[in-house]
């Protein structure tokens, strides 16, 4: 019964930090990025779990303590990266010296052999893109426990320590407990993340349901250019207006009507998206068309568009919608570069994804502005409506892709579009 009590106590210590981390950090109103502070925090939590597991092995026998130290080490590598995993491993080795300095060299050697095995397993599997995600960590925990047991067996043989059926039984149980424990922890983590993502999707859907209320905002945006156009038309109706002024006023009327038409088109594209016919499309072939469309506009602002595309970047998309998205994002970049410069558009293949980047050296954005991109009627431009950005986000999402934004004030912005390979 003592074995079961220790095992349950170990599982409690391993699960409570995970639940607290997700409750207080990942479920906060603002998503907490996994920066260095987050990694150090995760490493600290995993290190405490390692120390506890090593201090409370779930069963012991002469010459060996069987504990769950591998579980927090694997969690650190899988969910916080290499440096956090190495930090947790270093704590495990250091604490093993504190517990039993005579076996320190053995503990150090086994950890040094196990870490490359874990890293190779993670690197070759691309586990975050596998389904179900709980299977890989469970298999990795089993393989790591099995490798540790095999190394322990070799150590006992080299030290002339007998290997009996009890040792083999405990070794088998050791591997099985690791696999089940990792399965439980990974299941909790992934289930919490899925619930968070589902809640975010529900919140987004609720925002989309208020489009009827946003119609008033659209009417307000349209009223401005229409009012300006009406005023110029009244002036043009007067006989004393010179031909030069008539030409200027006519140009202004056309520009304001075009502006109103763009607002209506963006709103309709967002509010009533049509089912597009997807076809195999070479993104690199769109670069020339994009350049032809925007080069005149960019030249007027003293901006050069530099395009670097790898050949044969095939995706499943709609040609016109894809051009619309690229034009929106590129035009935003041009308008952000008030002092001229070079706007870079690049495309390349990365594993099973096609990556497109639109990078400017304009005014940039703050973290708060980036978080609000793609939300209804938010724009960083004085006369913008935010509809173009909403449409772009929806187009990429319909194609099964994502848009990531990195930006710094006064340094520029980079839009990174990732789409699945056709």
Short mmCIF file of C-alpha atoms in Angstrom, two decimals:
data_model
loop_
_atom_site.label_atom_id
_atom_site.label_comp_id
_atom_site.label_asym_id
_atom_site.label_seq_id
_atom_site.Cartn_x
_atom_site.Cartn_y
_atom_site.Cartn_z
CA UNK A 1 0.00 0.00 0.00
CA UNK A 2 2.97 2.28 0.63
CA UNK A 3 3.93 1.99 -3.07
CA UNK A 4 0.47 3.12 -4.16
CA UNK A 5 0.44 6.01 -1.67
CA UNK A 6 3.80 7.29 -2.91
CA UNK A 7 2.73 6.94 -6.52
CA UNK A 8 -0.50 8.90 -5.98
CA UNK A 9 1.40 11.57 -4.04
CA UNK A 10 3.87 11.90 -6.94
CA UNK A 11 1.02 12.25 -9.42
CA UNK A 12 -0.62 14.93 -7.29
CA UNK A 13 2.61 16.94 -7.16
CA UNK A 14 3.05 16.62 -10.94
CA UNK A 15 -0.50 17.64 -11.88
CA UNK A 16 -1.15 20.56 -9.50
CA UNK A 17 1.53 22.89 -11.01
CA UNK A 18 0.22 22.17 -14.51
CA UNK A 19 -3.33 23.08 -13.50
CA UNK A 20 -2.24 26.21 -11.64
CA UNK A 21 -0.06 27.34 -14.56
CA UNK A 22 -2.94 27.06 -17.03
CA UNK A 23 -5.46 28.67 -14.68
CA UNK A 24 -3.39 31.70 -13.67
CA UNK A 25 -1.30 32.28 -16.81
CA UNK A 26 -2.75 30.74 -19.96
CA UNK A 27 -6.34 31.60 -19.06
CA UNK A 28 -5.61 35.20 -18.19
CA UNK A 29 -7.37 37.90 -20.30
CA UNK A 30 -4.18 38.51 -22.22
CA UNK A 31 -2.32 35.52 -23.57
CA UNK A 32 1.09 35.15 -21.92
CA UNK A 33 3.80 34.39 -24.49
CA UNK A 34 6.42 31.76 -23.70
CA UNK A 35 9.28 34.22 -23.38
CA UNK A 36 12.38 33.82 -21.22
CA UNK A 37 10.44 34.68 -18.09
CA UNK A 38 7.87 32.00 -18.86
CA UNK A 39 10.59 29.45 -19.64
CA UNK A 40 12.41 30.16 -16.39
CA UNK A 41 9.13 29.86 -14.48
CA UNK A 42 8.38 26.53 -16.16
CA UNK A 43 11.92 25.35 -15.45
CA UNK A 44 11.53 26.30 -11.79
CA UNK A 45 8.24 24.39 -11.48
CA UNK A 46 9.65 21.33 -13.26
CA UNK A 47 12.79 21.45 -11.09
CA UNK A 48 10.70 21.45 -7.92
CA UNK A 49 8.77 18.46 -9.28
CA UNK A 50 12.05 16.64 -10.03
CA UNK A 51 13.34 17.26 -6.51
CA UNK A 52 10.11 15.98 -4.98
CA UNK A 53 10.01 12.87 -7.16
CA UNK A 54 13.62 12.03 -6.32
CA UNK A 55 12.95 12.57 -2.62
CA UNK A 56 9.85 10.33 -2.70
CA UNK A 57 10.47 7.29 -4.97
CA UNK A 58 7.35 5.22 -5.39
CA UNK A 59 9.20 1.95 -4.68
CA UNK A 60 12.71 0.99 -3.71
CA UNK A 61 14.89 -2.09 -3.68
CA UNK A 62 18.50 -2.68 -2.65
CA UNK A 63 20.74 -0.70 -4.96
CA UNK A 64 17.98 1.20 -6.77
CA UNK A 65 15.27 3.83 -6.21
CA UNK A 66 12.50 3.94 -8.80
CA UNK A 67 11.06 7.45 -9.13
CA UNK A 68 9.28 9.68 -11.67
CA UNK A 69 12.00 12.27 -12.24
CA UNK A 70 11.87 11.61 -16.00
CA UNK A 71 8.29 12.96 -16.25
CA UNK A 72 9.02 16.63 -15.33
CA UNK A 73 12.22 16.50 -17.40
CA UNK A 74 10.23 15.39 -20.46
CA UNK A 75 7.54 18.01 -19.77
CA UNK A 76 10.23 20.70 -19.69
CA UNK A 77 11.70 19.58 -23.03
CA UNK A 78 8.33 19.12 -24.75
CA UNK A 79 6.51 22.27 -23.64
CA UNK A 80 9.25 24.80 -22.82
CA UNK A 81 12.15 23.98 -25.12
CA UNK A 82 15.71 22.73 -24.92
CA UNK A 83 17.10 25.24 -22.44
CA UNK A 84 14.34 24.62 -19.90
CA UNK A 85 14.83 20.88 -20.31
CA UNK A 86 18.58 21.19 -19.78
CA UNK A 87 17.99 23.35 -16.71
CA UNK A 88 15.67 20.73 -15.21
CA UNK A 89 18.14 17.95 -16.06
CA UNK A 90 20.96 19.87 -14.36
CA UNK A 91 18.83 20.19 -11.21
CA UNK A 92 18.17 16.44 -11.28
CA UNK A 93 21.88 15.62 -11.55
CA UNK A 94 22.83 18.13 -8.85
CA UNK A 95 20.22 16.82 -6.45
CA UNK A 96 21.30 13.24 -7.08
CA UNK A 97 24.76 14.26 -5.81
CA UNK A 98 23.14 15.69 -2.69
CA UNK A 99 21.20 12.47 -2.07
CA UNK A 100 23.99 10.01 -2.82
CA UNK A 101 27.38 11.33 -3.88
CA UNK A 102 28.74 7.81 -4.51
CA UNK A 103 26.30 7.33 -7.42
CA UNK A 104 26.76 10.86 -8.81
CA UNK A 105 28.98 9.79 -11.73
CA UNK A 106 26.46 7.13 -12.72
CA UNK A 107 23.58 9.61 -12.54
CA UNK A 108 25.52 12.15 -14.61
CA UNK A 109 26.46 9.56 -17.24
CA UNK A 110 22.91 8.19 -17.57
CA UNK A 111 21.46 11.72 -17.89
CA UNK A 112 24.08 12.65 -20.50
CA UNK A 113 23.12 9.58 -22.53
CA UNK A 114 19.38 10.09 -22.10
CA UNK A 115 19.21 13.78 -23.16
CA UNK A 116 20.45 13.23 -26.77
CA UNK A 117 17.98 10.36 -27.07
CA UNK A 118 15.10 12.62 -25.98
CA UNK A 119 16.15 15.49 -28.24
CA UNK A 120 16.55 13.20 -31.27
CA UNK A 121 13.16 11.63 -30.62
CA UNK A 122 11.48 15.04 -30.42
CA UNK A 123 13.28 16.49 -33.46
CA UNK A 124 12.50 13.54 -35.74
CA UNK A 125 8.84 13.21 -34.80
CA UNK A 126 7.49 16.78 -35.22
CA UNK A 127 5.08 15.68 -32.47
CA UNK A 128 3.03 18.88 -32.17
CA UNK A 129 1.53 18.20 -35.62
CA UNK A 130 0.56 14.62 -34.77
CA UNK A 131 -2.90 13.48 -33.68
CA UNK A 132 -3.67 12.48 -31.03
CA UNK A 133 -0.94 14.48 -29.32
CA UNK A 134 -1.05 12.40 -26.11
CA UNK A 135 0.38 9.34 -27.83
CA UNK A 136 3.84 10.69 -28.59
CA UNK A 137 4.71 11.98 -25.09
CA UNK A 138 3.45 8.69 -23.63
CA UNK A 139 5.62 6.71 -26.04
CA UNK A 140 8.59 8.96 -25.34
CA UNK A 141 8.14 8.50 -21.58
CA UNK A 142 8.00 4.72 -22.04
CA UNK A 143 11.09 4.69 -24.25
CA UNK A 144 13.01 6.97 -21.86
CA UNK A 145 12.07 4.82 -18.87
CA UNK A 146 13.05 1.70 -20.80
CA UNK A 147 16.39 3.24 -21.77
CA UNK A 148 17.01 4.23 -18.13
CA UNK A 149 16.13 0.71 -16.99
CA UNK A 150 18.49 -0.81 -19.55
CA UNK A 151 21.31 1.50 -18.44
CA UNK A 152 20.59 0.58 -14.82
CA UNK A 153 20.75 -3.10 -15.74
CA UNK A 154 24.14 -2.59 -17.40
CA UNK A 155 25.34 -0.69 -14.33
CA UNK A 156 24.24 -3.50 -12.00
CA UNK A 157 25.95 -6.09 -14.16
CA UNK A 158 29.14 -4.04 -14.17
CA UNK A 159 28.95 -3.63 -10.40
CA UNK A 160 28.38 -7.39 -9.84
CA UNK A 161 24.91 -6.76 -8.43
CA UNK A 162 22.48 -9.61 -8.94
CA UNK A 163 19.56 -9.26 -11.33
CA UNK A 164 16.60 -11.27 -10.12
CA UNK A 165 12.97 -11.57 -11.17
CA UNK A 166 11.96 -8.90 -8.64
CA UNK A 167 14.26 -6.37 -10.32
CA UNK A 168 12.87 -7.24 -13.76
CA UNK A 169 9.30 -6.99 -12.45
CA UNK A 170 9.90 -3.59 -10.90
CA UNK A 171 11.66 -2.47 -14.07
CA UNK A 172 8.65 -3.41 -16.19
CA UNK A 173 6.33 -1.66 -13.75
CA UNK A 174 8.67 1.36 -13.82
CA UNK A 175 8.27 1.70 -17.62
CA UNK A 176 4.50 1.16 -17.50
CA UNK A 177 3.99 3.75 -14.74
CA UNK A 178 5.98 6.33 -16.72
CA UNK A 179 3.89 5.76 -19.84
CA UNK A 180 0.58 6.04 -17.97
CA UNK A 181 1.70 9.05 -15.92
CA UNK A 182 2.86 10.94 -19.01
CA UNK A 183 -0.36 10.06 -20.79
CA UNK A 184 -2.39 11.52 -17.94
CA UNK A 185 -0.34 14.73 -17.73
CA UNK A 186 -0.36 15.27 -21.50
CA UNK A 187 -4.09 14.57 -21.63
CA UNK A 188 -4.71 17.25 -19.00
CA UNK A 189 -2.51 19.79 -20.76
CA UNK A 190 -3.96 19.22 -24.22
CA UNK A 191 -7.55 19.09 -22.96
CA UNK A 192 -7.13 22.41 -21.16
CA UNK A 193 -5.61 23.95 -24.30
CA UNK A 194 -8.42 22.63 -26.47
CA UNK A 195 -11.00 24.10 -24.11
CA UNK A 196 -9.20 27.44 -24.19
CA UNK A 197 -9.12 27.44 -27.99
CA UNK A 198 -12.79 26.47 -28.13
CA UNK A 199 -13.72 29.31 -25.79
CA UNK A 200 -11.74 31.76 -27.89
CA UNK A 201 -13.58 30.54 -31.00
CA UNK A 202 -16.93 31.01 -29.24
CA UNK A 203 -15.95 34.53 -28.27
CA UNK A 204 -14.91 35.27 -31.84
CA UNK A 205 -18.23 33.91 -33.12
CA UNK A 206 -20.09 36.16 -30.72
CA UNK A 207 -18.19 39.14 -32.09
CA UNK A 208 -19.21 38.21 -35.60
CA UNK A 209 -22.85 38.06 -34.52
CA UNK A 210 -22.84 41.79 -33.85
CA UNK A 211 -22.31 42.65 -37.51
CA UNK A 212 -25.82 44.04 -37.61
CA UNK A 213 -24.78 46.61 -35.01
CA UNK A 214 -21.63 47.39 -36.93
CA UNK A 215 -23.73 48.27 -39.96
CA UNK A 216 -24.30 51.65 -38.33
CA UNK A 217 -20.54 52.18 -38.28
CA UNK A 218 -20.33 51.29 -41.95
CA UNK A 219 -23.05 53.80 -42.74
CA UNK A 220 -21.07 56.43 -40.86
CA UNK A 221 -17.90 55.63 -42.81
CA UNK A 222 -19.77 55.83 -46.12
CA UNK A 223 -21.51 59.06 -45.18
CA UNK A 224 -18.22 60.95 -44.90
CA UNK A 225 -17.02 60.50 -48.51
CA UNK A 226 -20.56 60.86 -49.85
CA UNK A 227 -20.98 64.16 -48.02
CA UNK A 228 -17.70 65.42 -49.46
CA UNK A 229 -18.70 64.30 -52.96
CA UNK A 230 -22.09 66.01 -52.64
CA UNK A 231 -20.43 69.28 -51.61
CA UNK A 232 -18.13 69.24 -54.63
CA UNK A 233 -21.05 68.43 -56.94
CA UNK A 234 -22.90 71.46 -55.63
CA UNK A 235 -19.87 73.63 -56.35
CA UNK A 236 -19.56 72.18 -59.86
CA UNK A 237 -23.17 73.16 -60.56
CA UNK A 238 -22.24 76.82 -60.20
CA UNK A 239 -21.47 78.54 -63.52
CA UNK A 240 -18.64 80.74 -62.25
CA UNK A 241 -16.34 77.76 -61.46
CA UNK A 242 -13.28 77.71 -63.70
CA UNK A 243 -12.37 74.70 -65.85
CA UNK A 244 -9.23 74.06 -63.79
CA UNK A 245 -11.21 73.90 -60.57
CA UNK A 246 -13.86 71.73 -62.23
CA UNK A 247 -11.14 69.26 -63.17
CA UNK A 248 -9.77 69.25 -59.61
CA UNK A 249 -13.19 68.90 -58.02
CA UNK A 250 -14.17 66.12 -60.41
CA UNK A 251 -11.04 64.17 -59.45
CA UNK A 252 -11.86 64.60 -55.77
CA UNK A 253 -15.44 63.43 -56.31
CA UNK A 254 -14.20 60.29 -58.07
CA UNK A 255 -11.70 59.57 -55.27
CA UNK A 256 -14.38 59.90 -52.59
CA UNK A 257 -16.81 57.67 -54.49
CA UNK A 258 -14.05 55.09 -54.96
CA UNK A 259 -13.37 55.24 -51.24
CA UNK A 260 -17.04 54.59 -50.45
CA UNK A 261 -17.08 51.71 -52.94
CA UNK A 262 -14.03 50.13 -51.29
CA UNK A 263 -15.69 50.35 -47.87
CA UNK A 264 -18.82 48.63 -49.20
CA UNK A 265 -16.80 45.93 -50.98
CA UNK A 266 -14.73 45.16 -47.89
CA UNK A 267 -17.81 45.02 -45.71
CA UNK A 268 -19.62 42.63 -48.04
CA UNK A 269 -16.56 40.40 -48.35
CA UNK A 270 -16.40 40.14 -44.58
CA UNK A 271 -20.10 39.91 -43.71
CA UNK A 272 -21.14 37.54 -46.51
CA UNK A 273 -18.16 35.45 -47.59
CA UNK A 274 -18.90 33.43 -50.68
CA UNK A 275 -17.81 29.83 -51.09
CA UNK A 276 -14.71 30.06 -53.22
CA UNK A 277 -13.59 27.39 -55.63
CA UNK A 278 -10.17 26.29 -54.46
CA UNK A 279 -7.60 25.27 -57.02
CA UNK A 280 -3.92 24.47 -57.08
CA UNK A 281 -2.16 27.81 -57.23
CA UNK A 282 1.51 28.71 -57.58
CA UNK A 283 2.03 31.63 -55.22
CA UNK A 284 5.32 32.54 -56.90
CA UNK A 285 3.44 33.21 -60.14
CA UNK A 286 1.32 35.83 -58.37
CA UNK A 287 4.34 37.96 -57.54
CA UNK A 288 4.52 39.55 -60.98
CA UNK A 289 0.83 40.41 -60.96
CA UNK A 290 1.13 41.85 -57.46
CA UNK A 291 4.09 43.93 -58.57
CA UNK A 292 2.22 45.27 -61.60
CA UNK A 293 -0.76 46.24 -59.45
CA UNK A 294 1.11 48.09 -56.72
CA UNK A 295 4.31 49.39 -58.31
CA UNK A 296 2.68 52.62 -59.55
CA UNK A 297 1.13 53.26 -56.12
CA UNK A 298 4.44 52.53 -54.38
CA UNK A 299 6.46 54.70 -56.77
CA UNK A 300 4.30 57.72 -56.01
CA UNK A 301 5.35 57.34 -52.37
CA UNK A 302 9.02 56.80 -53.12
CA UNK A 303 8.89 53.11 -52.18
CA UNK A 304 10.55 50.21 -53.99
CA UNK A 305 8.93 46.77 -53.86
CA UNK A 306 11.51 43.96 -53.67
CA UNK A 307 10.12 40.46 -54.36
CA UNK A 308 12.07 37.25 -53.65
CA UNK A 309 10.05 34.11 -54.32
CA UNK A 310 11.20 30.51 -54.54
CA UNK A 311 9.74 28.70 -57.57
CA UNK A 312 6.90 26.19 -57.36
CA UNK A 313 5.14 27.31 -54.18
CA UNK A 314 1.85 25.44 -54.67
CA UNK A 315 -1.16 25.91 -52.38
CA UNK A 316 -4.90 25.25 -52.48
CA UNK A 317 -6.54 28.65 -52.79
CA UNK A 318 -8.70 30.97 -54.84
CA UNK A 319 -6.67 33.13 -57.20
CA UNK A 320 -8.65 36.37 -56.84
CA UNK A 321 -9.05 36.08 -53.08
CA UNK A 322 -5.35 35.42 -52.63
CA UNK A 323 -4.47 38.48 -54.70
CA UNK A 324 -6.97 40.53 -52.68
CA UNK A 325 -5.30 39.47 -49.43
CA UNK A 326 -1.77 40.17 -50.67
CA UNK A 327 -2.80 43.56 -52.08
CA UNK A 328 -4.42 44.54 -48.75
CA UNK A 329 -1.36 43.62 -46.69
CA UNK A 330 1.14 45.09 -49.16
CA UNK A 331 -0.85 48.32 -49.47
CA UNK A 332 -0.90 48.65 -45.68
CA UNK A 333 2.87 48.26 -45.65
CA UNK A 334 3.30 50.94 -48.30
CA UNK A 335 1.06 53.38 -46.43
CA UNK A 336 3.02 52.78 -43.22
CA UNK A 337 6.32 53.85 -44.85
CA UNK A 338 5.96 57.62 -44.73
CA UNK A 339 9.60 58.29 -45.55
CA UNK A 340 9.94 55.87 -48.45
CA UNK A 341 12.18 52.82 -48.44
CA UNK A 342 12.09 49.19 -49.58
CA UNK A 343 9.14 46.88 -48.98
CA UNK A 344 10.24 43.23 -49.09
CA UNK A 345 7.98 40.38 -50.19
CA UNK A 346 9.42 36.87 -49.91
CA UNK A 347 8.13 33.34 -50.23
CA UNK A 348 9.62 29.96 -49.45
CA UNK A 349 8.73 26.41 -48.48
CA UNK A 350 9.20 25.21 -44.90
CA UNK A 351 8.41 21.54 -44.39
CA UNK A 352 4.68 21.15 -45.13
CA UNK A 353 4.00 24.90 -45.18
CA UNK A 354 4.34 27.70 -47.70
CA UNK A 355 5.59 30.84 -45.96
CA UNK A 356 4.93 34.33 -47.34
CA UNK A 357 6.40 37.39 -45.67
CA UNK A 358 5.58 41.06 -46.26
CA UNK A 359 8.08 43.25 -44.43
CA UNK A 360 8.21 47.04 -44.27
CA UNK A 361 10.36 49.52 -42.38
CA UNK A 362 7.49 51.86 -41.57
CA UNK A 363 6.10 53.27 -38.34
CA UNK A 364 5.48 49.85 -36.77
CA UNK A 365 2.93 48.93 -34.11
CA UNK A 366 2.80 48.31 -30.38
CA UNK A 367 1.86 44.96 -28.82
CA UNK A 368 -1.60 46.30 -28.01
CA UNK A 369 -2.15 47.36 -31.63
CA UNK A 370 -1.04 43.94 -32.90
CA UNK A 371 -3.51 42.20 -30.56
CA UNK A 372 -6.38 44.25 -32.02
CA UNK A 373 -5.55 43.60 -35.68
CA UNK A 374 -8.35 41.78 -37.47
CA UNK A 375 -11.01 42.90 -35.00
CA UNK A 376 -14.08 44.77 -36.27
CA UNK A 377 -13.41 48.37 -37.31
CA UNK A 378 -9.99 48.74 -35.77
CA UNK A 379 -7.37 50.47 -37.91
CA UNK A 380 -4.07 52.21 -37.23
CA UNK A 381 -4.70 54.56 -40.17
CA UNK A 382 -6.46 57.88 -39.73
CA UNK A 383 -9.05 57.16 -42.44
CA UNK A 384 -8.98 53.39 -42.20
CA UNK A 385 -11.91 51.14 -41.31
CA UNK A 386 -10.08 47.90 -40.52
CA UNK A 387 -12.30 45.99 -42.95
CA UNK A 388 -9.44 45.19 -45.32
CA UNK A 389 -7.47 43.55 -42.52
CA UNK A 390 -10.52 41.58 -41.35
CA UNK A 391 -11.09 40.34 -44.88
CA UNK A 392 -7.43 39.31 -45.20
CA UNK A 393 -7.53 37.35 -41.95
CA UNK A 394 -10.71 35.56 -43.02
CA UNK A 395 -9.35 34.69 -46.47
CA UNK A 396 -6.20 33.09 -45.04
CA UNK A 397 -8.22 31.22 -42.42
CA UNK A 398 -10.56 29.85 -45.10
CA UNK A 399 -7.50 28.53 -46.94
CA UNK A 400 -6.37 26.68 -43.80
CA UNK A 401 -3.56 29.12 -43.01
CA UNK A 402 -2.48 31.56 -40.34
CA UNK A 403 -1.19 35.13 -40.17
CA UNK A 404 1.45 36.10 -37.62
CA UNK A 405 2.51 39.70 -37.03
CA UNK A 406 5.80 40.94 -35.59
CA UNK A 407 6.30 44.66 -35.23
CA UNK A 408 8.20 47.30 -33.29
CA UNK A 409 7.39 51.02 -33.19
CA UNK A 410 9.51 53.06 -35.62
CA UNK A 411 11.23 49.89 -36.89
CA UNK A 412 8.65 48.28 -39.14
CA UNK A 413 6.23 45.39 -39.39
CA UNK A 414 6.41 41.86 -40.80
CA UNK A 415 3.30 39.89 -41.78
CA UNK A 416 4.02 36.15 -42.01
CA UNK A 417 1.43 34.04 -43.83
CA UNK A 418 1.67 30.25 -43.52
CA UNK A 419 -0.42 28.04 -45.81
CA UNK A 420 -0.44 24.26 -46.23
CA UNK A 421 1.34 22.84 -49.26
CA UNK A 422 -1.03 21.62 -51.97
#
